[in-house]
Amino acid sequence: MSMASKSMLNAQALARSRLSYRCYNHLSKIHVGLGSTPYSTKNSKVTASHQAHSLLSPCKLLSQQKATARKFSQRSLGQDNLLDVSVDSSSGVATLKMQKPPVNSFSLEFLTSLCINLDKLHSDGCRGLVIGSSLPKIFSAGLEITEMYQPDEARLREFWRTLQEFWIKLYGSQMITIAAITGHSPAGGCLVSMCCDHRVMADGKLTIGLNETLLGIVAPRWFSDTLINTVGHREAERALQLGKLYSPQEAVAVGLVDQVVPLESVAATVESTMAQWLKIPSHARHLSKLQLRQPTLDRLLHTRQEDIDNFVSFITKESIQKSLGMYLAALKQRSKAK
Ligand SMILES: CCCCCCCCCCC/C=C/C(=O)SCCNC(=O)CCNC(=O)[C@H](O)C(C)(C)COP(=O)(O)OP(=O)(O)OC[C@H]1O[C@@H](n2cnc3c(N)ncnc32)[C@H](O)[C@@H]1OP(=O)(O)O
């Protein structure tokens, strides 16, 4: 494919992604306006159509949104392509399962969808959120490497801005957040797990950690801050430099995860942990969380544009592109050899 057509495709994807975000904003207003009751059915599916498939005129868009909002207020929307979100009406606990085969890698569209859902669940007054995966043996392989390899700069900037957005929303979330780590969780996957208040990991041949150095790249400051806040400074120093991928037993030993249980017990363990956390007065719990996390959040909030500029300038260096290209090729080779 020529560079020009790649650029065109990227621009179209970016426009779609922006549009889907705008659609959601309208949609949530309409939803509230209709006076629908959150949690109207037990375990109702709560999914938004995150991928706008075509660029519609404003009128058509609005009528489509209204129709969608009507459906939403009654019961639910259909299955989202990338996420499976359900809410338990009695407890107000949402379960968000990532389902982006083959490895739940975070592309721009996927991150946008995650942001939209976090906002939605928060505005619906959900008290708890379980983040898990529908894919066997995979929590998330982290960032979609092809977003960073031979990128279109405008899309690359949007990609990083959306990742920042997702991290800010999740790390400071008012909801009780629990990660159900039933599969591998390298790099960005580990970051998402660390943003949660509690991590339950399945035992077995799985790994978790910030392995960026193995790709020849550097985890940015807010990734390493999140790790330091989770495992402490000394362990983070070692882990970041070595790009350490921990086994579940190693991870629990250093506090990277809180519990390791057999795969079949993950759901029950998450449920009983959530029940414990739900007993704590919500306001006091959230303020306590923010007391500890706000300085870390502020550090990025005060430097977002600079962080995007640093990321773009770093990733587009020839030497970094070469490392990413080699890493991608090795991944593909390994996958083909299976
Ligand atoms: C000076 C300071 C400035 C700082 C500026 C910032 C610098 C940049 C910071 C960037 C931070 C980056 C964060 C990241 O998250 S990078 C991504 C890191 N992820 C990984 O290394 C994981 C790679 N994947 C794996 O190890 C395995 O896939 C995994 C263990 C997760 C699963 O193994 P499994 O055997 O089940 O699956 P396969 O390996 O066969 O993979 C299946 C297909 O998926 C493709 N794949 C895998 N991971 C990714 C990915 N992250 N992105 C894109 N594609 C991925 C893989 O190639 C296979 O594809 P094919 O079937 O087509 O071959």
Coordinates of N, CA, C and O and ligand atoms in Angstrom, one line a residue, residues 102-103 105-106 136-138 140-146 148 160 163 184-189 207 211-212 215 217-221 223 245 307 310-312 314-315 327-328 331-336 338, ligand 1:
P102 N -6.5 -10.6 18.2 CA -6.2 -11.9 19.0 C -5.7 -11.6 20.4 O -5.7 -12.5 21.2
V103 N -5.3 -10.3 20.7 CA -4.6 -10.1 22.0 C -5.0 -8.9 22.8 O -4.3 -8.5 23.7
S105 N -5.0 -5.8 22.1 CA -4.1 -4.7 22.0 C -4.8 -3.4 21.9 O -5.8 -3.3 21.2
F106 N -4.2 -2.4 22.5 CA -4.9 -1.1 22.6 C -4.6 -0.2 21.4 O -3.6 0.4 21.3
P136 N -9.2 -16.2 26.0 CA -8.4 -17.1 26.9 C -7.0 -16.8 26.9 O -6.4 -16.5 25.9
K137 N -6.4 -16.8 28.1 CA -4.9 -16.6 28.4 C -4.4 -15.3 28.0 O -3.2 -15.0 27.9
I138 N -5.3 -14.3 27.7 CA -4.8 -12.9 27.4 C -5.7 -12.0 28.2 O -6.9 -12.0 28.1
S140 N -4.3 -8.4 28.3 CA -4.1 -7.5 27.1 C -2.6 -7.5 26.8 O -1.7 -7.5 27.7
A141 N -2.3 -7.5 25.5 CA -0.9 -7.4 25.1 C -0.3 -6.0 25.1 O 0.8 -5.8 24.6
G142 N -1.1 -5.1 25.7 CA -0.6 -3.7 25.8 C -0.9 -2.9 24.5 O -1.9 -3.2 23.8
L143 N -0.1 -1.9 24.3 CA -0.4 -1.0 23.1 C -0.3 -1.8 21.8 O 0.6 -2.7 21.7
E144 N -1.1 -1.4 20.9 CA -1.1 -2.0 19.5 C 0.2 -1.4 18.9 O 0.3 -0.2 18.6
I145 N 1.1 -2.3 18.6 CA 2.4 -1.8 18.2 C 2.4 -1.2 16.8 O 3.1 -0.2 16.5
T146 N 1.4 -1.7 16.0 CA 1.3 -1.1 14.6 C 0.9 0.4 14.7 O 1.0 1.1 13.7
M148 N 2.3 2.4 16.5 CA 3.5 3.2 16.7 C 4.6 3.0 15.6 O 5.6 3.7 15.5
W160 N -1.9 8.7 21.5 CA -1.3 8.9 22.8 C -2.2 9.7 23.7 O -2.3 9.5 24.9
L163 N -4.7 7.5 25.1 CA -4.2 6.6 26.1 C -4.0 7.4 27.4 O -4.4 6.9 28.5
H184 N -2.1 -13.2 29.9 CA -0.9 -12.3 29.9 C -1.2 -10.9 30.0 O -2.3 -10.4 29.4
S185 N -0.3 -10.1 30.6 CA -0.6 -8.7 30.8 C 0.7 -7.9 30.8 O 1.1 -7.2 31.7
P186 N 1.3 -7.9 29.6 CA 2.6 -7.1 29.5 C 2.3 -5.6 29.2 O 1.2 -5.2 28.7
A187 N 3.3 -4.8 29.5 CA 3.3 -3.4 29.2 C 2.0 -2.6 29.5 O 1.5 -2.6 30.6
G188 N 1.3 -2.1 28.4 CA 0.1 -1.4 28.6 C -1.0 -2.2 29.3 O -1.8 -1.7 30.1
G189 N -0.9 -3.5 29.2 CA -1.9 -4.4 29.9 C -1.6 -4.3 31.4 O -2.5 -4.3 32.2
T207 N 2.3 -14.0 32.3 CA 3.2 -13.0 32.7 C 2.6 -11.7 32.8 O 1.6 -11.4 32.1
N211 N 7.4 -4.4 30.2 CA 8.6 -4.9 29.5 C 9.1 -4.0 28.4 O 9.8 -4.5 27.4
E212 N 8.8 -2.7 28.4 CA 9.1 -1.8 27.3 C 10.5 -1.9 26.9 O 10.8 -1.8 25.7
L215 N 11.5 -4.0 24.0 CA 11.2 -3.5 22.7 C 12.1 -2.4 22.2 O 11.9 -1.9 21.1
I217 N 12.2 0.4 23.8 CA 11.5 1.7 24.1 C 11.5 1.9 25.6 O 11.8 1.0 26.4
V218 N 11.0 3.1 26.0 CA 11.1 3.5 27.4 C 9.7 3.8 27.9 O 8.9 4.5 27.2
A219 N 9.4 3.2 29.0 CA 8.1 3.5 29.6 C 8.1 4.9 30.1 O 9.0 5.4 30.7
P220 N 7.1 5.7 29.7 CA 7.1 7.1 30.1 C 6.9 7.3 31.6 O 6.5 6.3 32.3
R221 N 7.1 8.5 32.1 CA 7.1 8.8 33.5 C 5.9 8.3 34.2 O 5.9 7.7 35.3
F223 N 3.9 5.9 33.4 CA 3.9 4.4 33.5 C 4.7 4.0 34.8 O 4.3 3.3 35.6
L245 N 9.1 -9.4 33.1 CA 7.8 -10.0 33.1 C 7.7 -11.0 34.2 O 8.5 -12.0 34.2
D307 N 4.1 15.8 27.1 CA 4.3 14.3 27.1 C 3.9 13.8 25.7 O 4.6 12.9 25.2
N310 N 6.9 14.6 23.5 CA 8.1 13.7 23.7 C 7.8 12.4 23.1 O 8.8 11.8 22.6
F311 N 6.6 11.9 23.3 CA 6.3 10.5 22.8 C 6.5 10.5 21.3 O 7.2 9.6 20.7
V312 N 5.9 11.5 20.6 CA 6.0 11.5 19.1 C 7.5 11.6 18.7 O 7.9 10.9 17.8
F314 N 10.1 10.8 20.3 CA 10.9 9.5 20.6 C 10.5 8.4 19.6 O 11.4 7.8 19.0
I315 N 9.2 8.2 19.5 CA 8.8 7.0 18.7 C 9.1 7.1 17.2 O 9.4 6.1 16.5
Y327 N 10.9 -6.0 16.5 CA 10.1 -6.7 17.5 C 8.8 -7.2 16.9 O 8.4 -8.4 17.2
L328 N 8.2 -6.4 16.0 CA 7.0 -6.9 15.4 C 7.2 -8.1 14.5 O 6.5 -9.1 14.5
L331 N 7.6 -11.1 16.6 CA 6.3 -11.6 17.1 C 5.6 -12.4 16.0 O 5.0 -13.4 16.3
K332 N 5.6 -11.8 14.8 CA 4.9 -12.5 13.7 C 5.5 -13.8 13.4 O 4.8 -14.8 13.2
Q333 N 6.9 -13.8 13.4 CA 7.6 -15.1 13.2 C 7.2 -16.1 14.2 O 6.9 -17.3 13.8
R334 N 7.2 -15.7 15.5 CA 6.9 -16.7 16.5 C 5.5 -17.2 16.4 O 5.2 -18.4 16.6
S335 N 4.6 -16.3 16.0 CA 3.2 -16.7 15.9 C 3.0 -17.7 14.7 O 2.3 -18.6 14.8
K336 N 3.8 -17.4 13.6 CA 3.7 -18.3 12.4 C 4.3 -19.7 12.7 O 3.8 -20.7 12.3
K338 N 4.1 -21.4 15.4 CA 3.3 -22.2 16.3 C 2.6 -23.3 15.6 O 2.1 -23.2 14.5
Ligands
LIG1 C1 12.9 9.6 27.0 C2 11.5 9.1 27.4 C3 10.5 9.3 26.3 C4 9.4 8.4 26.6 C5 8.4 8.4 25.4 C6 7.5 7.2 25.4 C7 8.1 6.1 24.6 C8 7.1 5.1 24.2 C9 6.3 4.3 25.2 C10 5.5 3.3 24.7 C11 4.9 2.4 25.7 C12 4.5 1.1 25.2 C13 3.7 0.3 25.8 C14 3.3 -1.0 25.2 O1 2.3 -1.5 25.7 S1 4.1 -1.6 23.9 C15 3.4 -3.3 23.6 C16 4.2 -4.3 24.4 N1 3.6 -5.6 24.3 C17 4.3 -6.7 24.2 O2 5.5 -6.7 24.1 C18 3.5 -8.0 24.1 C19 3.8 -8.6 22.8 N2 2.9 -9.8 22.6 C20 3.2 -11.0 23.2 O3 4.2 -11.1 24.0 C21 2.3 -12.1 23.0 O4 1.5 -11.8 21.8 C22 1.4 -12.5 24.1 C23 2.2 -13.1 25.3 C24 0.6 -11.3 24.6 C25 0.3 -13.5 23.6 O5 0.9 -14.6 23.1 P1 0.2 -15.6 22.1 O6 1.1 -16.7 21.8 O7 -1.2 -15.9 22.6 O8 -0.1 -14.7 20.8 P2 0.9 -14.3 19.6 O9 2.2 -13.9 20.2 O10 0.9 -15.5 18.6 O11 0.2 -13.1 18.9 C26 -0.9 -13.2 18.1 C27 -0.9 -12.1 17.1 O12 -1.0 -10.8 17.8 C28 0.1 -10.0 17.4 N3 0.5 -9.2 18.6 C29 0.8 -9.6 19.8 N4 1.0 -8.5 20.6 C30 0.8 -7.4 19.8 C31 0.8 -6.0 20.1 N5 1.1 -5.5 21.3 N6 0.6 -5.2 19.1 C32 0.3 -5.6 17.9 N7 0.2 -7.0 17.6 C33 0.5 -7.8 18.5 C34 1.2 -11.0 17.0 O13 2.1 -10.4 16.2 C35 0.3 -12.1 16.3 O14 0.0 -11.5 15.0 P3 -0.1 -12.5 13.7 O15 -1.0 -13.6 14.1 O16 -0.6 -11.6 12.7 O17 1.3 -12.9 13.4

